[in-house]
């Protein structure tokens, strides 16, 4: 079966419009169906317990003090601390039971006989199994008592500090703010156990699992898990059938003039683009070092290998988990993005043999702007979280405090501006190709991929700290998930296609067809696939079937990418192929993409599994395998390709990069499969047999077996750090053997440009 490029292009337009309609309707429903913030919460005597303004203030405290990167809300955030929704609900059940036990029997709940405990537990469950019909929220006397107790608990824990939980003193600046945060957490607990009007389950589809509050997995989560498993088999078969049926030429180095690295002149703009590499490497090294600290915080919650007790250095106060986690996440995104931006500016001359006027100067300006944004953003996170930026400026200049969107709005705007500048520079570099090819050409695809990253990032500007948390999460996942499952995947296939063409392994038209088909599959599944993040955050329950179907279908493009990676491996397996090392990284990216995003992603996104697993170490394994394994290795492969072209062949030495490659791969395997996933499965078992709050508790993490598994992460983390150190050191070595750029190179100097411009319809 042979598909024409025009046919695929039309299908992409149809899918794009379909996605726009579905997600646009979803945005409207998000505002209509979000859990209500009441004007007042009142007790049985009509006294006001908490106001709507206090709940909104509590959300502001939650973001300002970086609590989403210490624990999580509605299952989203960091897994070091408690999930505040589950924790507040669990405490609410406990305190209500004690209230009724004292009222009826004059004893604490734990001291009652089993029949009396059962009677009290039934009363509590009956109180909490209620629906909301509008107006003020009405508490029972037991709920009023529980709310006050949770306030006090949160003051002691998050204001005064709790080293056993890894909470530094004054994490929340004042008692008043700590009580407001408790009000916010208790509101999320309220809508997690309160049924929607005329509904049979809560706003969160009865998440989190808490039998004492009547929360259990819904019938829909069970039914659609079965449907998803059926779709998995069908989707995998469809992906393989498509790959085998659609005529896409395999990359091949046989009988093709693969350009030798030394035959390619280096343009001034390419030398400028190379400067992105050491900047990104510095960010990468800082990220993995922070990752080692974060992993150890699960063992020593207030120290690092005894540094605090031996030297009196208060690690927890100087660098709390929340700030270290924030920097770790942001650095990971930044070093990968910076590398991709550099690669996107390095590759155009390989296709066009064209150097726009002052292109290198503009690239240097872009790099300088990125450095300013990185330094400003990371500094703002620390200053904002530590209370040095007061008033409304804290979330503009400081830290917005939402996972993956931690930096202040000003710095987010700087990132967006950086993407737009990059797009303009890419247009300048690709102009000879853009002028000659149709709108669905390869150069256009690169711009569409980069532009989609910038476009989706704008969703992060559609909410403020006062916005309802459910609506906030709706838009936040547009940025986070659609980047990863949509734009980043699109960028991967576009960059790999461009690289194959630059090596003369594929014709431009063949690469265009492959990129367009994979882009169609990515866009057709990954965009609406974001809805699996909406199941438990207060969004309409229509997302359960939609998310189940599209999350499962996301496997299809990953099957394509895996087969493409294997095909690329066959193409470069010969000893005479000069770019074996860069392709080792690209192939590893495809394999890890399938394992991390495909296999692990499918497993944790089964609704019934996700109900119990959401926000556990199983998600950590999926995230690391997908983010570093898929996107990180692609970035590192592009770095290797860029460096190999920029160094004389007789001075090229890839041995250090080869060693780093295996350190990273073996380290990632050990970290994910020896430590992280086993902890996640034990958490899943604890959630099944107890409650979700128990699976996220300090008591769970402090078990001897879990602590042993945390220690088992050390070899993998050490190898990843070692690989990064080798990589950074190798960049320093290679800095002194880079070739000088040609003063005025022409297309004749660019062996890789052979046949590109003439390869038209």
XYZ file of C-alpha atoms in Angstrom:
761
model
C 0.000 0.000 0.000
C 1.541 3.309 -1.088
C 0.338 6.514 0.507
C 0.939 9.851 -1.159
C 2.334 12.736 0.843
C -0.656 14.892 -0.076
C -3.031 12.231 1.247
C -1.194 12.055 4.568
C -1.117 15.863 4.769
C -4.895 16.034 4.345
C -5.357 13.392 7.031
C -3.163 15.417 9.394
C -5.366 18.476 8.864
C -8.500 16.433 9.598
C -6.970 14.970 12.762
C -5.782 18.406 13.860
C -9.292 19.850 13.533
C -10.752 16.833 15.340
C -8.288 17.289 18.208
C -9.105 20.987 18.351
C -12.844 20.303 18.600
C -12.477 17.603 21.287
C -10.025 19.480 23.474
C -11.854 22.793 22.948
C -15.058 21.166 24.182
C -13.056 19.667 27.030
C -11.868 23.138 28.047
C -15.464 24.370 28.194
C -16.520 21.380 30.300
C -13.521 21.925 32.591
C -14.918 25.256 33.723
C -18.506 23.977 33.904
C -17.825 20.757 35.794
C -14.943 21.734 38.098
C -15.570 21.112 41.809
C -17.189 24.225 43.284
C -15.377 26.502 45.701
C -18.176 27.455 48.122
C -18.586 30.883 49.629
C -18.653 29.260 53.052
C -18.248 25.978 54.875
C -20.499 25.983 57.937
C -20.982 23.732 60.933
C -24.269 22.310 62.241
C -24.935 25.513 64.211
C -24.374 27.726 61.154
C -20.976 29.061 62.293
C -18.504 29.597 59.457
C -15.662 27.081 59.543
C -13.840 28.262 56.423
C -14.531 30.697 53.576
C -14.004 30.351 49.859
C -11.360 33.076 50.031
C -9.418 31.014 52.584
C -9.473 28.022 50.236
C -8.109 30.167 47.399
C -5.470 31.588 49.739
C -4.505 28.030 50.656
C -3.926 27.191 46.996
C -1.714 30.259 46.726
C 0.312 29.086 49.749
C 0.533 25.619 48.196
C 2.131 27.079 45.060
C 4.194 29.833 46.650
C 5.958 27.529 49.099
C 6.664 24.814 46.519
C 4.572 22.156 48.230
C 3.801 20.412 44.920
C 7.445 19.370 44.702
C 7.469 18.029 48.248
C 4.219 16.073 48.103
C 1.337 15.938 45.653
C -2.217 17.167 45.277
C -4.839 14.891 43.716
C -1.940 12.512 43.006
C 0.073 15.048 40.977
C 3.425 16.331 42.158
C 6.313 14.826 44.114
C 6.090 11.479 45.886
C 8.470 12.225 48.764
C 5.847 13.732 51.057
C 2.212 12.856 51.481
C -0.439 13.323 48.867
C -2.275 16.196 50.513
C -5.705 15.140 49.233
C -5.307 11.547 50.404
C -3.607 12.623 53.636
C -6.326 15.154 54.505
C -9.034 12.576 53.757
C -7.250 9.929 55.818
C -6.824 12.320 58.766
C -10.441 13.402 58.412
C -11.613 9.792 58.741
C -9.331 9.183 61.726
C -10.386 12.312 63.618
C -14.077 11.781 62.892
C -13.827 8.228 64.211
C -12.191 9.480 67.385
C -14.855 12.141 67.769
C -17.704 9.624 67.578
C -15.838 7.107 69.736
C -15.385 9.691 72.486
C -18.962 10.944 72.116
C -20.543 7.479 72.249
C -18.146 5.352 74.288
C -15.811 7.778 76.066
C -12.776 6.072 74.536
C -10.476 6.626 71.596
C -11.352 4.688 68.452
C -8.281 2.429 68.707
C -9.315 1.239 72.195
C -12.815 0.120 71.179
C -13.839 -3.479 70.600
C -14.292 -4.569 67.005
C -18.119 -4.334 66.978
C -17.997 -0.802 68.400
C -15.281 0.187 65.922
C -17.426 -1.118 63.075
C -20.416 0.875 64.332
C -18.368 4.084 64.532
C -16.785 3.455 61.131
C -20.261 3.065 59.590
C -21.379 6.383 61.035
C -18.306 8.137 59.595
C -18.779 6.532 56.192
C -22.444 7.573 56.229
C -21.473 11.181 57.054
C -19.006 11.325 54.179
C -21.150 9.526 51.608
C -23.103 12.616 50.673
C -23.804 14.731 47.604
C -23.595 18.470 47.014
C -26.540 20.448 45.675
C -25.092 23.948 45.865
C -24.809 26.709 48.435
C -22.684 26.460 51.556
C -20.980 23.184 52.417
C -22.537 21.863 55.619
C -20.294 19.993 58.018
C -21.398 17.673 60.786
C -19.968 18.322 64.250
C -17.494 15.496 63.671
C -16.306 17.111 60.435
C -15.836 20.472 62.171
C -13.710 18.744 64.822
C -11.684 16.894 62.170
C -11.093 20.080 60.174
C -9.696 21.886 63.218
C -7.429 18.947 64.033
C -6.063 18.824 60.492
C -5.332 22.548 60.684
C -3.292 22.000 63.831
C -1.519 19.008 62.310
C -0.512 21.046 59.258
C 0.737 23.932 61.400
C 2.968 21.537 63.335
C 4.101 19.708 60.215
C 4.576 22.403 57.577
C 5.251 25.520 59.651
C 7.143 24.214 62.663
C 8.881 21.525 60.606
C 9.033 17.745 60.786
C 12.425 16.188 60.051
C 11.012 12.658 60.062
C 8.914 13.717 57.080
C 11.730 15.752 55.543
C 9.902 19.034 56.159
C 12.207 21.963 57.044
C 11.174 24.515 59.651
C 9.166 27.418 58.201
C 8.465 25.633 54.958
C 5.229 27.607 55.276
C 6.077 30.996 56.721
C 3.301 31.464 59.272
C 0.700 29.549 61.243
C -2.040 31.463 59.464
C -0.769 30.375 56.037
C -0.374 26.777 57.243
C -4.020 26.766 58.347
C -5.048 28.177 54.954
C -3.122 25.380 53.261
C -4.974 22.886 55.461
C -8.261 24.489 54.381
C -7.273 24.000 50.742
C -6.218 20.368 51.299
C -9.438 19.654 53.204
C -11.482 21.143 50.363
C -9.823 18.733 47.902
C -10.568 15.923 50.373
C -14.199 17.086 50.533
C -14.786 16.911 46.792
C -12.948 13.571 46.631
C -15.641 11.942 48.813
C -18.690 14.069 47.871
C -20.877 12.912 44.993
C -21.591 15.216 42.078
C -25.187 16.478 41.879
C -27.386 13.621 40.634
C -24.284 11.432 40.419
C -23.248 8.127 41.952
C -19.597 8.933 42.584
C -17.478 11.868 43.680
C -15.956 14.681 41.654
C -12.729 12.633 41.494
C -14.419 9.362 40.496
C -14.020 8.223 44.127
C -10.236 8.697 44.121
C -8.234 8.275 46.358
C -8.924 4.765 47.555
C -10.067 5.168 51.162
C -12.551 2.483 52.322
C -13.277 4.410 55.506
C -14.725 7.267 53.448
C -16.559 4.964 51.045
C -14.080 5.598 48.205
C -13.444 2.614 45.947
C -12.755 2.012 42.260
C -15.788 2.724 40.081
C -17.365 0.303 37.632
C -16.228 2.526 34.752
C -12.557 2.165 35.701
C -12.931 -1.612 35.706
C -14.893 -1.786 32.459
C -12.599 0.514 30.515
C -9.505 -1.301 31.757
C -10.834 -4.420 30.044
C -11.596 -2.412 26.900
C -8.067 -0.961 26.978
C -6.486 -4.414 27.152
C -8.490 -5.511 24.119
C -7.440 -2.331 22.311
C -3.819 -2.994 23.251
C -3.760 -6.215 21.272
C -5.652 -4.643 18.398
C -3.511 -1.488 18.459
C -0.216 -3.366 18.493
C -1.393 -5.520 15.614
C -2.568 -2.446 13.703
C 0.766 -0.725 14.245
C 2.718 -3.707 12.915
C 0.304 -4.127 9.986
C 0.657 -0.457 9.062
C 4.422 -0.628 9.260
C 4.520 -3.694 7.038
C 1.807 -2.479 4.643
C 2.777 1.119 4.011
C 5.679 1.429 1.606
C 8.329 3.353 3.511
C 11.892 2.871 2.261
C 14.271 1.547 4.906
C 17.393 3.633 5.495
C 20.376 2.006 3.832
C 24.045 2.846 3.559
C 24.640 0.443 0.662
C 25.481 1.950 -2.728
C 24.902 5.429 -1.308
C 27.530 8.128 -0.984
C 27.372 8.570 2.753
C 29.407 11.719 3.364
C 32.486 11.332 5.497
C 32.605 13.751 8.439
C 35.814 15.304 7.187
C 34.245 16.123 3.821
C 31.764 18.544 5.341
C 32.645 22.178 5.879
C 31.504 23.819 9.098
C 29.598 27.072 8.778
C 29.984 29.923 11.304
C 26.364 29.438 12.366
C 27.110 25.785 13.091
C 30.042 26.722 15.315
C 27.676 29.067 17.122
C 25.089 26.279 17.473
C 27.767 24.045 19.008
C 27.951 26.444 21.957
C 24.556 25.135 23.093
C 26.236 21.814 23.879
C 28.491 22.785 26.833
C 25.710 24.915 28.321
C 23.316 21.965 28.114
C 25.975 19.624 29.503
C 26.427 21.822 32.569
C 22.677 21.737 33.177
C 22.680 17.957 32.644
C 25.466 17.416 35.179
C 23.698 19.572 37.766
C 20.484 17.645 37.159
C 21.946 14.175 37.761
C 23.805 15.343 40.887
C 20.547 16.693 42.284
C 18.894 13.403 41.316
C 21.368 11.541 43.509
C 20.587 13.868 46.413
C 16.836 13.425 45.930
C 17.142 9.624 45.880
C 19.130 9.712 49.126
C 16.568 11.982 50.802
C 14.251 8.952 50.885
C 16.805 7.242 53.165
C 18.084 10.184 55.226
C 15.215 12.645 55.278
C 17.221 15.351 56.992
C 20.752 14.697 55.765
C 23.156 13.380 53.167
C 25.495 10.545 54.199
C 25.753 11.926 57.721
C 26.883 15.411 56.664
C 24.439 17.067 59.050
C 25.406 15.052 62.122
C 29.168 15.090 61.426
C 29.696 18.650 60.220
C 26.566 20.339 61.528
C 25.491 21.378 58.034
C 21.666 21.545 57.932
C 21.158 20.092 54.445
C 17.382 20.021 54.832
C 17.246 23.744 55.641
C 19.794 24.834 53.041
C 18.435 22.738 50.176
C 15.016 21.268 50.993
C 13.674 18.422 48.909
C 11.087 20.673 47.275
C 13.663 23.107 45.847
C 16.074 20.323 44.835
C 13.213 18.480 43.106
C 12.106 21.663 41.343
C 15.592 22.320 40.005
C 16.006 18.650 39.040
C 12.861 18.674 36.891
C 13.523 22.051 35.307
C 17.161 21.265 34.529
C 16.078 18.047 32.812
C 13.707 19.921 30.531
C 16.177 22.728 29.923
C 19.220 20.662 28.956
C 17.212 18.522 26.548
C 15.456 21.549 25.039
C 18.722 23.496 24.730
C 20.359 20.581 22.926
C 17.441 20.222 20.537
C 17.467 23.959 19.816
C 21.168 23.768 19.031
C 20.657 20.744 16.774
C 17.792 22.461 14.992
C 20.112 25.345 14.114
C 23.087 23.132 13.238
C 21.298 20.908 10.711
C 19.901 23.411 8.134
C 23.238 24.138 6.403
C 23.707 20.387 5.933
C 20.613 20.395 3.740
C 20.928 23.747 2.025
C 24.591 24.721 1.989
C 23.277 28.175 2.854
C 24.406 30.625 5.521
C 22.054 33.582 6.166
C 23.733 36.919 6.933
C 24.654 37.337 10.625
C 23.076 33.978 11.469
C 25.877 33.099 13.891
C 25.463 36.431 15.693
C 21.742 35.863 16.150
C 22.360 32.329 17.410
C 24.792 33.666 20.006
C 22.168 36.192 21.096
C 19.603 33.400 21.479
C 22.033 31.358 23.572
C 22.733 34.370 25.787
C 19.012 34.947 26.255
C 18.537 31.311 27.227
C 21.307 31.567 29.823
C 19.636 34.660 31.308
C 16.278 32.869 31.494
C 17.832 29.770 33.074
C 19.743 31.709 35.726
C 16.795 34.006 36.412
C 14.291 31.165 36.567
C 16.321 28.915 38.855
C 17.237 31.824 41.123
C 13.622 32.968 41.229
C 12.541 29.507 42.406
C 14.819 29.725 45.453
C 14.025 33.372 46.192
C 10.292 32.902 45.792
C 10.071 29.713 47.871
C 12.086 31.358 50.646
C 9.844 34.409 50.829
C 12.214 36.988 49.341
C 9.700 38.070 46.692
C 6.561 39.477 48.252
C 3.184 40.426 46.878
C 1.915 39.326 43.491
C 5.453 39.316 42.084
C 6.215 35.953 43.715
C 4.592 33.997 40.872
C 5.765 36.423 38.172
C 9.448 36.758 39.105
C 9.797 33.857 41.534
C 8.220 30.429 41.451
C 4.795 29.535 40.143
C 5.087 26.336 42.135
C 3.416 23.840 39.782
C 5.291 20.706 38.737
C 7.023 21.248 35.364
C 5.843 24.876 35.443
C 7.777 25.955 38.513
C 9.480 29.084 37.213
C 7.734 32.434 37.400
C 5.607 33.729 34.551
C 8.261 36.200 33.395
C 10.757 33.373 32.882
C 8.087 31.227 31.235
C 7.494 34.088 28.821
C 11.255 34.161 28.206
C 11.194 30.454 27.341
C 8.302 31.044 24.945
C 10.154 33.958 23.346
C 13.209 31.721 22.980
C 11.193 29.134 21.041
C 9.825 31.857 18.759
C 13.296 33.282 18.115
C 14.551 29.776 17.374
C 11.713 29.303 14.872
C 12.649 32.556 13.133
C 16.307 31.509 12.912
C 15.325 28.062 11.640
C 13.214 29.701 8.922
C 16.205 31.786 7.884
C 18.458 28.730 7.712
C 15.974 26.533 5.874
C 14.720 29.248 3.515
C 16.142 27.733 0.284
C 14.365 24.487 1.094
C 11.177 26.154 2.334
C 10.904 28.147 -0.887
C 11.108 25.034 -3.063
C 9.159 22.394 -1.169
C 5.390 22.027 -0.579
C 3.832 22.938 2.815
C 4.141 19.320 3.922
C 7.867 19.176 3.152
C 10.539 18.081 5.591
C 11.731 21.579 6.465
C 8.143 22.638 7.131
C 7.720 19.622 9.417
C 10.651 20.764 11.538
C 9.056 24.182 11.932
C 5.642 22.684 12.696
C 7.192 20.488 15.387
C 9.082 23.367 16.995
C 6.113 25.678 16.632
C 3.791 23.188 18.298
C 6.083 23.149 21.340
C 5.746 26.926 21.607
C 1.998 26.850 20.929
C 1.227 24.283 23.609
C 3.400 26.161 26.101
C 0.946 29.062 25.922
C -1.612 26.928 27.828
C 0.504 27.628 30.895
C -0.595 31.277 30.747
C -4.316 30.503 31.053
C -4.539 30.284 34.844
C -3.422 32.134 37.990
C -2.768 31.007 41.581
C -6.430 31.749 42.381
C -7.778 29.494 39.609
C -9.658 26.369 40.696
C -7.116 23.536 41.109
C -9.098 21.259 38.750
C -9.005 23.872 35.974
C -5.351 24.584 36.739
C -4.552 20.901 36.308
C -6.521 20.780 33.060
C -4.323 23.452 31.474
C -1.095 22.324 33.144
C -1.390 18.906 31.552
C -1.842 20.548 28.161
C 1.712 21.790 28.560
C 3.221 18.738 30.231
C 1.571 15.820 28.447
C 1.041 17.365 25.033
C 4.672 18.403 24.991
C 5.840 14.880 25.755
C 3.266 12.766 23.936
C 2.613 15.180 21.091
C 5.135 17.877 20.268
C 8.250 16.113 21.585
C 7.384 12.879 19.747
C 6.716 14.931 16.615
C 10.063 16.667 17.028
C 11.818 13.307 17.493
C 10.613 11.847 14.214
C 11.232 15.123 12.378
C 14.805 15.471 13.658
C 15.616 11.817 12.981
C 14.174 12.153 9.470
C 16.247 15.270 8.872
C 19.359 13.484 10.126
C 18.792 10.504 7.816
C 18.487 12.855 4.869
C 21.609 14.791 5.875
C 23.496 11.475 5.823
C 22.054 10.555 2.409
C 20.509 7.418 3.947
C 17.043 8.467 2.742
C 15.784 10.740 0.011
C 13.983 13.838 1.181
C 10.635 12.655 -0.159
C 10.959 9.257 1.528
C 11.827 10.907 4.822
C 8.915 13.315 4.457
C 6.482 10.466 4.003
C 7.811 8.608 7.065
C 7.784 11.731 9.230
C 4.277 12.704 8.128
C 2.845 9.241 8.774
C 4.369 9.060 12.234
C 3.270 12.630 12.955
C -0.261 11.639 11.950
C -0.227 8.728 14.390
C 1.332 10.796 17.192
C -1.165 13.624 16.725
C -4.070 11.234 16.337
C -3.429 9.536 19.680
C -1.155 11.631 21.882
C -3.121 14.890 21.971
C -6.439 13.543 23.227
C -4.446 10.962 25.190
C -3.799 13.757 27.698
C -7.243 12.945 29.102
C -5.938 10.045 31.188
C -4.582 12.755 33.490
C -8.120 14.041 34.089
C -9.626 10.952 35.707
C -8.981 11.836 39.360
C -8.544 15.648 39.404
C -12.167 16.780 39.390
C -12.858 16.728 35.660
C -16.040 15.194 34.130
C -16.114 11.405 34.117
C -16.503 11.369 30.320
C -12.700 11.427 30.246
C -12.490 7.864 31.618
C -13.568 6.157 28.374
C -11.894 8.782 26.165
C -8.611 8.605 28.063
C -8.656 4.805 28.157
C -9.051 4.523 24.390
C -6.562 7.165 23.299
C -3.932 6.277 25.906
C -3.953 2.722 24.597
C -3.764 3.843 20.974
C -0.645 5.871 21.823
C 1.175 2.562 21.528
C 0.777 2.564 17.726
C 3.242 5.390 16.912
C 5.650 3.935 19.475
C 5.587 0.607 17.604
C 6.388 2.572 14.447
C 9.250 4.399 16.128
C 10.647 1.136 17.538
C 10.619 -0.514 14.106
C 12.210 2.600 12.609
C 14.953 2.428 15.261
C 15.617 -1.226 14.459
C 15.751 -0.383 10.756
C 18.229 2.378 11.482
C 20.333 -0.034 13.517
C 20.535 -2.391 10.552
C 21.573 0.500 8.315
C 24.455 1.555 10.509
C 25.618 -1.871 11.711
C 28.409 -2.128 9.150
C 31.883 -1.175 10.261
C 32.309 1.181 7.279
C 29.356 3.343 8.284
C 30.939 6.484 9.797
C 28.063 7.504 12.070
C 27.561 4.346 14.122
C 27.996 6.111 17.449
C 25.365 8.833 16.901
C 22.960 6.168 15.703
C 23.554 4.058 18.794
C 22.022 6.924 20.772
C 19.155 7.367 18.319
C 18.361 3.648 18.363
C 18.522 3.611 22.175
C 16.064 6.517 22.151
C 13.589 4.478 20.099
C 13.949 1.418 22.337
C 13.566 3.385 25.584
C 10.634 5.286 24.089
C 8.862 1.979 23.512
C 9.784 0.583 26.945
C 9.239 3.733 29.013
C 6.397 5.483 27.235
C 4.871 2.394 25.614
C 5.114 -0.617 27.940
C 5.340 1.137 31.320
C 3.045 3.952 30.179
C 0.328 1.553 29.063
C 0.513 -0.433 32.291
C 0.129 2.509 34.648
C -2.558 4.104 32.475
C -4.982 1.224 32.728
C -7.780 2.959 34.689
C -8.042 0.268 37.359
C -4.259 0.186 37.885
C -3.977 3.964 37.727
C -6.682 4.329 40.377
C -4.410 2.637 42.938
C -1.035 3.503 41.374
C -1.523 7.204 40.570
C 1.381 9.089 42.153
C 3.555 6.117 43.167
C 7.028 4.907 42.234
C 5.605 3.110 39.202
C 5.089 6.565 37.713
C 8.687 7.428 38.633
C 9.931 4.440 36.612
C 7.771 5.393 33.628
C 8.883 9.034 33.784
C 12.626 8.333 33.960
C 12.590 5.668 31.253
C 10.514 7.864 28.943
C 12.037 11.291 29.592
C 15.747 10.489 29.805
C 15.576 7.257 27.835
C 13.598 8.620 24.894
C 14.261 12.354 24.738
C 17.600 12.495 26.536
C 19.243 9.861 24.355
C 17.985 11.541 21.197
C 19.519 14.830 22.366
C 22.806 13.096 23.158
C 22.772 11.361 19.776
C 22.401 14.713 18.054
C 25.291 16.080 20.117
C 27.476 13.170 18.999
C 26.548 13.732 15.341
C 27.231 17.465 15.577
C 30.595 16.901 17.216
C 31.647 14.236 14.726
C 30.974 16.601 11.838
C 32.862 19.397 13.587
C 36.099 17.522 14.279
C 38.647 16.309 11.712
C 38.231 12.584 11.117
C 41.822 11.814 12.107
C 41.314 13.594 15.448
C 37.868 12.154 16.234
C 37.773 9.922 19.300
C 34.403 8.515 20.295
C 35.666 6.170 23.027
C 34.629 8.402 25.927
C 31.160 8.969 24.497
C 30.881 5.225 23.899
C 31.721 4.594 27.571
C 29.222 7.226 28.686
C 26.563 5.625 26.473
C 26.853 2.297 28.266
C 27.085 3.918 31.706
C 23.802 5.716 31.036
C 22.020 2.670 29.624
C 23.148 0.199 32.266
C 22.558 2.781 34.994
C 19.041 3.480 33.772
C 18.243 -0.247 33.604
C 19.514 -0.773 37.176
C 17.725 2.289 38.554
C 14.371 1.540 36.934
C 14.172 -2.264 37.124
C 16.173 -3.058 40.266
C 14.995 -0.245 42.546
C 12.247 2.056 41.324
C 9.755 -0.415 39.854
C 9.998 -2.910 42.762
C 9.210 -0.080 45.196
C 6.296 0.898 42.961
C 4.847 -2.616 42.908
C 5.072 -2.819 46.703
C 3.291 0.531 46.916
C 0.610 -0.805 44.595
C 0.139 -3.833 46.865
C -0.132 -1.577 49.912
C -2.749 0.571 48.173
C -4.702 -2.548 47.165
C -4.736 -4.000 50.678
C -4.900 -0.838 52.779
C -5.449 2.631 51.380
C -3.759 5.024 49.021
C -2.627 7.196 51.926
C -0.884 4.165 53.479
C 1.044 3.589 50.233
C 2.324 7.183 50.338
C 3.055 7.317 54.076
C 6.419 7.692 55.816
C 5.695 4.362 57.510
C 5.691 2.674 54.098
C 8.973 4.268 53.038
C 10.634 3.430 56.372
C 10.091 -0.337 56.032
C 13.417 -2.261 55.961
C 12.679 -3.830 52.556
C 11.832 -0.465 51.006
C 14.958 1.110 52.476
C 17.022 -1.741 51.015
C 15.484 -1.107 47.610
C 16.306 2.598 47.944
C 19.934 1.656 48.615
C 19.782 -0.656 45.582
C 19.279 2.440 43.462
C 22.790 3.659 44.310
C 24.692 1.622 41.646
C 22.363 2.773 38.865
C 22.435 6.410 39.953
C 26.225 6.260 40.286
C 26.604 4.933 36.736
C 24.340 7.675 35.364
C 26.348 10.330 37.220
C 29.620 8.725 36.073
C 28.418 8.699 32.478
C 27.511 12.376 32.707
C 30.895 13.269 34.205
C 32.651 11.369 31.399
C 30.457 13.176 28.867
C 31.202 16.616 30.334
C 34.934 15.856 30.481
C 34.896 14.658 26.884
C 33.274 17.912 25.772
C 36.146 19.800 27.401
C 38.618 17.591 25.494
C 36.837 18.061 22.202
C 36.643 21.817 22.625
C 40.339 21.992 21.683
C 40.091 19.883 18.518
C 37.089 21.537 16.835
C 37.671 22.570 13.264
C 37.571 26.213 12.315
C 34.522 27.239 10.358
C 34.956 28.051 6.686
C 34.884 31.771 5.966
C 32.597 31.468 2.971
C 31.589 27.822 2.418
C 29.443 27.030 -0.596
C 27.036 24.236 -1.418
C 29.895 22.456 -3.192
C 31.649 22.137 0.157
C 28.635 20.487 1.740
C 28.712 16.900 0.604
C 25.555 16.114 2.549
C 23.553 18.635 0.517
C 23.864 16.420 -2.543
C 20.518 16.174 -4.349
C 18.493 17.791 -1.617
C 17.378 20.949 -3.325
C 16.598 19.174 -6.604
C 14.539 16.433 -4.953
C 11.164 17.991 -5.709
C 7.844 16.700 -7.024
